[in-house]
PDB file of C-alpha atoms in Angstrom:
ATOM      1  CA  UNK A 181     -11.744  28.974 -18.035  1.00 49.00           C
ATOM      2  CA  UNK A 182     -13.134  32.397 -18.799  1.00 48.00           C
ATOM      3  CA  UNK A 183     -16.082  32.624 -16.434  1.00 51.00           C
ATOM      4  CA  UNK A 184     -15.462  35.470 -14.016  1.00 51.00           C
ATOM      5  CA  UNK A 185     -16.991  33.836 -10.957  1.00 48.00           C
ATOM      6  CA  UNK A 186     -19.284  35.595  -8.593  1.00 47.00           C
ATOM      7  CA  UNK A 187     -20.360  33.116  -5.917  1.00 46.00           C
ATOM      8  CA  UNK A 188     -19.177  29.538  -6.165  1.00 45.00           C
ATOM      9  CA  UNK A 189     -17.562  27.720  -3.252  1.00 45.00           C
ATOM     10  CA  UNK A 190     -16.928  30.229  -0.514  1.00 44.00           C
ATOM     11  CA  UNK A 191     -16.931  33.076  -3.043  1.00 56.00           C
ATOM     12  CA  UNK A 192     -13.430  32.179  -4.292  1.00 71.00           C
ATOM     13  CA  UNK A 193     -12.902  32.998  -7.951  1.00 83.00           C
ATOM     14  CA  UNK A 194     -10.934  30.033  -9.385  1.00 87.00           C
ATOM     15  CA  UNK A 195      -9.206  32.281 -11.909  1.00 87.00           C
ATOM     16  CA  UNK A 196      -7.944  34.542  -9.117  1.00 88.00           C
ATOM     17  CA  UNK A 197      -6.994  31.522  -7.019  1.00 90.00           C
ATOM     18  CA  UNK A 198      -4.853  30.154  -9.822  1.00 92.00           C
ATOM     19  CA  UNK A 199      -3.354  33.578 -10.433  1.00 93.00           C
ATOM     20  CA  UNK A 200      -2.376  33.923  -6.771  1.00 93.00           C
ATOM     21  CA  UNK A 201      -0.777  30.465  -6.778  1.00 94.00           C
ATOM     22  CA  UNK A 202       1.283  31.213  -9.870  1.00 95.00           C
ATOM     23  CA  UNK A 203       2.381  34.659  -8.743  1.00 95.00           C
ATOM     24  CA  UNK A 204       3.291  33.404  -5.273  1.00 96.00           C
ATOM     25  CA  UNK A 205       5.465  30.734  -6.847  1.00 96.00           C
ATOM     26  CA  UNK A 206       7.132  33.311  -9.093  1.00 96.00           C
ATOM     27  CA  UNK A 207       7.798  35.558  -6.132  1.00 97.00           C
ATOM     28  CA  UNK A 208       9.387  32.778  -4.131  1.00 97.00           C
ATOM     29  CA  UNK A 209      11.743  32.239  -7.040  1.00 98.00           C
ATOM     30  CA  UNK A 210      12.538  35.944  -7.340  1.00 98.00           C
ATOM     31  CA  UNK A 211      13.182  36.294  -3.621  1.00 98.00           C
ATOM     32  CA  UNK A 212      15.616  33.417  -3.633  1.00 98.00           C
ATOM     33  CA  UNK A 213      17.462  34.842  -6.626  1.00 98.00           C
ATOM     34  CA  UNK A 214      17.799  38.167  -4.766  1.00 98.00           C
ATOM     35  CA  UNK A 215      19.038  36.390  -1.671  1.00 98.00           C
ATOM     36  CA  UNK A 216      21.505  34.124  -3.461  1.00 98.00           C
ATOM     37  CA  UNK A 217      22.855  36.949  -5.618  1.00 98.00           C
ATOM     38  CA  UNK A 218      23.587  38.907  -2.461  1.00 97.00           C
ATOM     39  CA  UNK A 219      25.255  35.988  -0.710  1.00 98.00           C
ATOM     40  CA  UNK A 220      27.219  34.807  -3.715  1.00 98.00           C
ATOM     41  CA  UNK A 221      28.388  38.306  -4.554  1.00 98.00           C
ATOM     42  CA  UNK A 222      30.222  38.342  -1.241  1.00 97.00           C
ATOM     43  CA  UNK A 223      31.877  35.024  -2.024  1.00 97.00           C
ATOM     44  CA  UNK A 224      32.590  35.420  -5.712  1.00 97.00           C
ATOM     45  CA  UNK A 225      33.185  39.070  -6.514  1.00 96.00           C
ATOM     46  CA  UNK A 226      36.436  40.870  -5.822  1.00 92.00           C
ATOM     47  CA  UNK A 227      36.726  44.132  -7.677  1.00 90.00           C
ATOM     48  CA  UNK A 228      33.953  44.760 -10.239  1.00 92.00           C
ATOM     49  CA  UNK A 229      35.606  44.692 -13.661  1.00 93.00           C
ATOM     50  CA  UNK A 230      34.507  45.485 -17.226  1.00 95.00           C
ATOM     51  CA  UNK A 231      32.858  42.085 -17.476  1.00 95.00           C
ATOM     52  CA  UNK A 232      31.993  39.000 -15.452  1.00 95.00           C
ATOM     53  CA  UNK A 233      35.006  36.725 -15.984  1.00 93.00           C
ATOM     54  CA  UNK A 234      34.539  32.976 -16.322  1.00 95.00           C
ATOM     55  CA  UNK A 235      36.014  32.239 -12.909  1.00 96.00           C
ATOM     56  CA  UNK A 236      33.477  34.487 -11.203  1.00 97.00           C
ATOM     57  CA  UNK A 237      30.669  33.065 -13.336  1.00 97.00           C
ATOM     58  CA  UNK A 238      31.610  29.505 -12.355  1.00 98.00           C
ATOM     59  CA  UNK A 239      31.752  30.601  -8.737  1.00 98.00           C
ATOM     60  CA  UNK A 240      28.219  31.991  -8.942  1.00 98.00           C
ATOM     61  CA  UNK A 241      26.872  28.797 -10.499  1.00 98.00           C
ATOM     62  CA  UNK A 242      28.596  26.635  -7.871  1.00 98.00           C
ATOM     63  CA  UNK A 243      27.381  28.961  -5.172  1.00 98.00           C
ATOM     64  CA  UNK A 244      23.752  28.522  -6.225  1.00 98.00           C
ATOM     65  CA  UNK A 245      24.084  24.740  -6.360  1.00 98.00           C
ATOM     66  CA  UNK A 246      25.785  24.549  -2.959  1.00 98.00           C
ATOM     67  CA  UNK A 247      23.205  26.854  -1.422  1.00 98.00           C
ATOM     68  CA  UNK A 248      20.388  24.575  -2.570  1.00 98.00           C
ATOM     69  CA  UNK A 249      22.369  21.554  -1.366  1.00 98.00           C
ATOM     70  CA  UNK A 250      22.804  23.210   2.025  1.00 98.00           C
ATOM     71  CA  UNK A 251      19.102  23.945   2.247  1.00 97.00           C
ATOM     72  CA  UNK A 252      18.191  20.345   1.406  1.00 97.00           C
ATOM     73  CA  UNK A 253      20.807  18.961   3.774  1.00 97.00           C
ATOM     74  CA  UNK A 254      19.384  21.000   6.620  1.00 97.00           C
ATOM     75  CA  UNK A 255      15.829  19.883   5.910  1.00 96.00           C
ATOM     76  CA  UNK A 256      16.823  16.226   5.629  1.00 96.00           C
ATOM     77  CA  UNK A 257      18.902  16.219   8.772  1.00 96.00           C
ATOM     78  CA  UNK A 258      16.195  18.027  10.701  1.00 95.00           C
ATOM     79  CA  UNK A 259      13.686  15.424   9.558  1.00 94.00           C
ATOM     80  CA  UNK A 260      15.997  12.614  10.688  1.00 93.00           C
ATOM     81  CA  UNK A 261      16.589  14.210  14.070  1.00 90.00           C
ATOM     82  CA  UNK A 262      12.842  14.532  14.534  1.00 89.00           C
ATOM     83  CA  UNK A 263      12.255  10.877  13.632  1.00 87.00           C
ATOM     84  CA  UNK A 264      14.823   9.568  16.118  1.00 85.00           C
ATOM     85  CA  UNK A 265      13.078  11.382  18.931  1.00 79.00           C
ATOM     86  CA  UNK A 266      10.021   9.149  18.387  1.00 66.00           C
ATOM     87  CA  UNK A 267       7.880  10.158  21.379  1.00 55.00           C
ATOM     88  CA  UNK A 268       8.526  13.803  20.559  1.00 59.00           C
ATOM     89  CA  UNK A 269       7.615  13.472  16.851  1.00 55.00           C
ATOM     90  CA  UNK A 270       4.431  11.540  17.669  1.00 60.00           C
ATOM     91  CA  UNK A 271       3.105  14.401  19.715  1.00 61.00           C
ATOM     92  CA  UNK A 272       4.148  16.815  16.943  1.00 63.00           C
ATOM     93  CA  UNK A 273       2.324  15.010  14.120  1.00 61.00           C
ATOM     94  CA  UNK A 274      -0.990  15.048  16.037  1.00 54.00           C
TER      95      UNK A 274
ATOM     96  CA  UNK B1202      -4.310  57.077 -16.729  1.00 44.00           C
ATOM     97  CA  UNK B1203      -7.336  56.163 -14.611  1.00 43.00           C
ATOM     98  CA  UNK B1204     -10.404  57.544 -16.407  1.00 45.00           C
ATOM     99  CA  UNK B1205     -10.300  56.184 -19.990  1.00 43.00           C
ATOM    100  CA  UNK B1206      -8.821  52.888 -18.936  1.00 40.00           C
ATOM    101  CA  UNK B1207     -11.416  52.047 -16.304  1.00 42.00           C
ATOM    102  CA  UNK B1208     -14.514  52.714 -18.375  1.00 46.00           C
ATOM    103  CA  UNK B1209     -13.274  50.640 -21.328  1.00 46.00           C
ATOM    104  CA  UNK B1210     -12.685  47.654 -19.133  1.00 42.00           C
ATOM    105  CA  UNK B1211     -16.060  48.039 -17.518  1.00 42.00           C
ATOM    106  CA  UNK B1212     -18.012  47.771 -20.766  1.00 46.00           C
ATOM    107  CA  UNK B1213     -15.950  45.170 -22.640  1.00 46.00           C
ATOM    108  CA  UNK B1214     -14.778  42.754 -19.983  1.00 45.00           C
ATOM    109  CA  UNK B1215     -17.184  42.862 -17.118  1.00 44.00           C
ATOM    110  CA  UNK B1216     -19.800  40.849 -19.029  1.00 47.00           C
ATOM    111  CA  UNK B1217     -20.144  38.092 -16.438  1.00 47.00           C
ATOM    112  CA  UNK B1218     -21.807  40.024 -13.703  1.00 46.00           C
ATOM    113  CA  UNK B1219     -23.340  42.756 -15.852  1.00 46.00           C
ATOM    114  CA  UNK B1220     -22.208  46.414 -15.711  1.00 50.00           C
ATOM    115  CA  UNK B1221     -22.385  48.071 -12.335  1.00 52.00           C
ATOM    116  CA  UNK B1222     -19.696  48.238  -9.671  1.00 59.00           C
ATOM    117  CA  UNK B1223     -18.377  44.705 -10.225  1.00 70.00           C
ATOM    118  CA  UNK B1224     -14.619  44.348  -9.771  1.00 77.00           C
ATOM    119  CA  UNK B1225     -12.950  43.012 -12.900  1.00 84.00           C
ATOM    120  CA  UNK B1226     -10.513  40.234 -12.000  1.00 82.00           C
ATOM    121  CA  UNK B1227      -8.504  40.787 -15.186  1.00 87.00           C
ATOM    122  CA  UNK B1228      -7.784  44.382 -14.229  1.00 90.00           C
ATOM    123  CA  UNK B1229      -6.911  43.407 -10.673  1.00 89.00           C
ATOM    124  CA  UNK B1230      -4.479  40.789 -11.903  1.00 91.00           C
ATOM    125  CA  UNK B1231      -2.770  43.260 -14.209  1.00 93.00           C
ATOM    126  CA  UNK B1232      -2.430  45.820 -11.426  1.00 94.00           C
ATOM    127  CA  UNK B1233      -1.031  43.202  -9.062  1.00 94.00           C
ATOM    128  CA  UNK B1234       1.515  42.120 -11.676  1.00 95.00           C
ATOM    129  CA  UNK B1235       2.677  45.712 -12.057  1.00 96.00           C
ATOM    130  CA  UNK B1236       2.995  46.132  -8.302  1.00 96.00           C
ATOM    131  CA  UNK B1237       5.000  42.931  -8.046  1.00 96.00           C
ATOM    132  CA  UNK B1238       7.327  44.072 -10.827  1.00 96.00           C
ATOM    133  CA  UNK B1239       7.844  47.410  -9.102  1.00 97.00           C
ATOM    134  CA  UNK B1240       8.567  45.712  -5.793  1.00 96.00           C
ATOM    135  CA  UNK B1241      11.150  43.461  -7.432  1.00 97.00           C
ATOM    136  CA  UNK B1242      12.855  46.387  -9.122  1.00 97.00           C
ATOM    137  CA  UNK B1243      13.037  48.202  -5.795  1.00 98.00           C
ATOM    138  CA  UNK B1244      14.502  45.161  -4.107  1.00 97.00           C
ATOM    139  CA  UNK B1245      17.134  44.819  -6.812  1.00 98.00           C
ATOM    140  CA  UNK B1246      18.041  48.507  -6.605  1.00 98.00           C
ATOM    141  CA  UNK B1247      18.323  48.427  -2.837  1.00 98.00           C
ATOM    142  CA  UNK B1248      20.670  45.456  -2.778  1.00 98.00           C
ATOM    143  CA  UNK B1249      22.704  46.742  -5.716  1.00 98.00           C
ATOM    144  CA  UNK B1250      23.171  50.104  -4.019  1.00 98.00           C
ATOM    145  CA  UNK B1251      24.293  48.409  -0.828  1.00 98.00           C
ATOM    146  CA  UNK B1252      26.808  46.160  -2.569  1.00 98.00           C
ATOM    147  CA  UNK B1253      28.230  48.844  -4.834  1.00 98.00           C
ATOM    148  CA  UNK B1254      28.569  51.329  -2.044  1.00 98.00           C
ATOM    149  CA  UNK B1255      30.594  48.774  -0.111  1.00 96.00           C
ATOM    150  CA  UNK B1256      32.808  47.952  -3.076  1.00 95.00           C
ATOM    151  CA  UNK B1257      33.402  51.423  -4.451  1.00 96.00           C
ATOM    152  CA  UNK B1258      33.306  53.960  -1.675  1.00 96.00           C
ATOM    153  CA  UNK B1259      36.251  53.960   0.709  1.00 94.00           C
ATOM    154  CA  UNK B1260      36.407  56.857   3.037  1.00 95.00           C
ATOM    155  CA  UNK B1261      33.420  59.047   2.095  1.00 96.00           C
ATOM    156  CA  UNK B1262      34.646  62.349   0.699  1.00 95.00           C
ATOM    157  CA  UNK B1263      32.887  65.598  -0.109  1.00 97.00           C
ATOM    158  CA  UNK B1264      31.523  64.191  -3.370  1.00 97.00           C
ATOM    159  CA  UNK B1265      31.703  61.123  -5.625  1.00 97.00           C
ATOM    160  CA  UNK B1266      34.952  61.431  -7.569  1.00 96.00           C
ATOM    161  CA  UNK B1267      35.442  60.094 -11.108  1.00 97.00           C
ATOM    162  CA  UNK B1268      36.970  56.772 -10.099  1.00 96.00           C
ATOM    163  CA  UNK B1269      34.137  56.150  -7.653  1.00 96.00           C
ATOM    164  CA  UNK B1270      31.545  56.905 -10.310  1.00 97.00           C
ATOM    165  CA  UNK B1271      33.250  54.601 -12.825  1.00 96.00           C
ATOM    166  CA  UNK B1272      33.433  51.882 -10.197  1.00 97.00           C
ATOM    167  CA  UNK B1273      29.738  52.238  -9.374  1.00 97.00           C
ATOM    168  CA  UNK B1274      28.796  52.081 -13.062  1.00 97.00           C
ATOM    169  CA  UNK B1275      30.809  48.894 -13.579  1.00 97.00           C
ATOM    170  CA  UNK B1276      29.517  47.467 -10.337  1.00 98.00           C
ATOM    171  CA  UNK B1277      25.912  47.991 -11.435  1.00 98.00           C
ATOM    172  CA  UNK B1278      26.521  46.095 -14.674  1.00 98.00           C
ATOM    173  CA  UNK B1279      28.352  43.283 -12.878  1.00 98.00           C
ATOM    174  CA  UNK B1280      25.569  43.022 -10.330  1.00 98.00           C
ATOM    175  CA  UNK B1281      23.021  42.625 -13.132  1.00 98.00           C
ATOM    176  CA  UNK B1282      25.252  40.000 -14.769  1.00 98.00           C
ATOM    177  CA  UNK B1283      25.472  38.182 -11.451  1.00 98.00           C
ATOM    178  CA  UNK B1284      21.741  38.367 -10.905  1.00 98.00           C
ATOM    179  CA  UNK B1285      21.101  36.891 -14.340  1.00 98.00           C
ATOM    180  CA  UNK B1286      23.690  34.146 -13.809  1.00 98.00           C
ATOM    181  CA  UNK B1287      22.108  33.212 -10.481  1.00 98.00           C
ATOM    182  CA  UNK B1288      18.630  33.255 -11.998  1.00 98.00           C
ATOM    183  CA  UNK B1289      19.684  30.924 -14.830  1.00 98.00           C
ATOM    184  CA  UNK B1290      21.561  28.581 -12.486  1.00 98.00           C
ATOM    185  CA  UNK B1291      18.650  28.392 -10.071  1.00 98.00           C
ATOM    186  CA  UNK B1292      16.195  27.764 -12.896  1.00 98.00           C
ATOM    187  CA  UNK B1293      18.367  24.938 -14.244  1.00 98.00           C
ATOM    188  CA  UNK B1294      18.583  23.379 -10.807  1.00 98.00           C
ATOM    189  CA  UNK B1295      14.810  23.518 -10.349  1.00 97.00           C
ATOM    190  CA  UNK B1296      14.241  21.874 -13.725  1.00 97.00           C
ATOM    191  CA  UNK B1297      16.750  19.165 -12.866  1.00 96.00           C
ATOM    192  CA  UNK B1298      15.014  18.529  -9.557  1.00 94.00           C
ATOM    193  CA  UNK B1299      11.643  18.284 -11.291  1.00 93.00           C
ATOM    194  CA  UNK B1300      13.045  15.878 -13.879  1.00 93.00           C
ATOM    195  CA  UNK B1301      14.375  13.627 -11.104  1.00 89.00           C
ATOM    196  CA  UNK B1302      11.004  13.473  -9.387  1.00 82.00           C
TER     197      UNK B1302
END
């Protein structure tokens, strides 16, 4: 996979394409960690102590799980609401 | 940093297109990775500063007193701990989701 492409299909270097995909994925992950840390800090941290006690640690872990659950719940419910409005979703999908 | 670096890359790595002014994708990728890392560090610092200011500074005085400084130092460490905990938890969740697919 070492050929640094010049032309090819539409001039897109496959190595760069792959790189962009991977880095974009990594960034999405990083962004979510930033966001969840911020949110969960508000919910789980009282006064910053000399170390992260186990109660706070558990809270952070639960917080992450519940955040993902919330996100999935919202997507699923939105999808269901769209399906029930059949005429509406038909015009959306085309 | 620019001069020596650039010419080495040009002769050793840019073999595909032959010398000249051809952009080396390897170098670009490395530069992009560095920029991404810098951006992430800045993001972390910005949020950490916000959170620790809120936690540690009451009524802003004429300077940061000792207790405020100690609080900020602890807060920074706890924020890093939290960030790492969240990162691990999120990673675990993603792997679990992938395994269930």
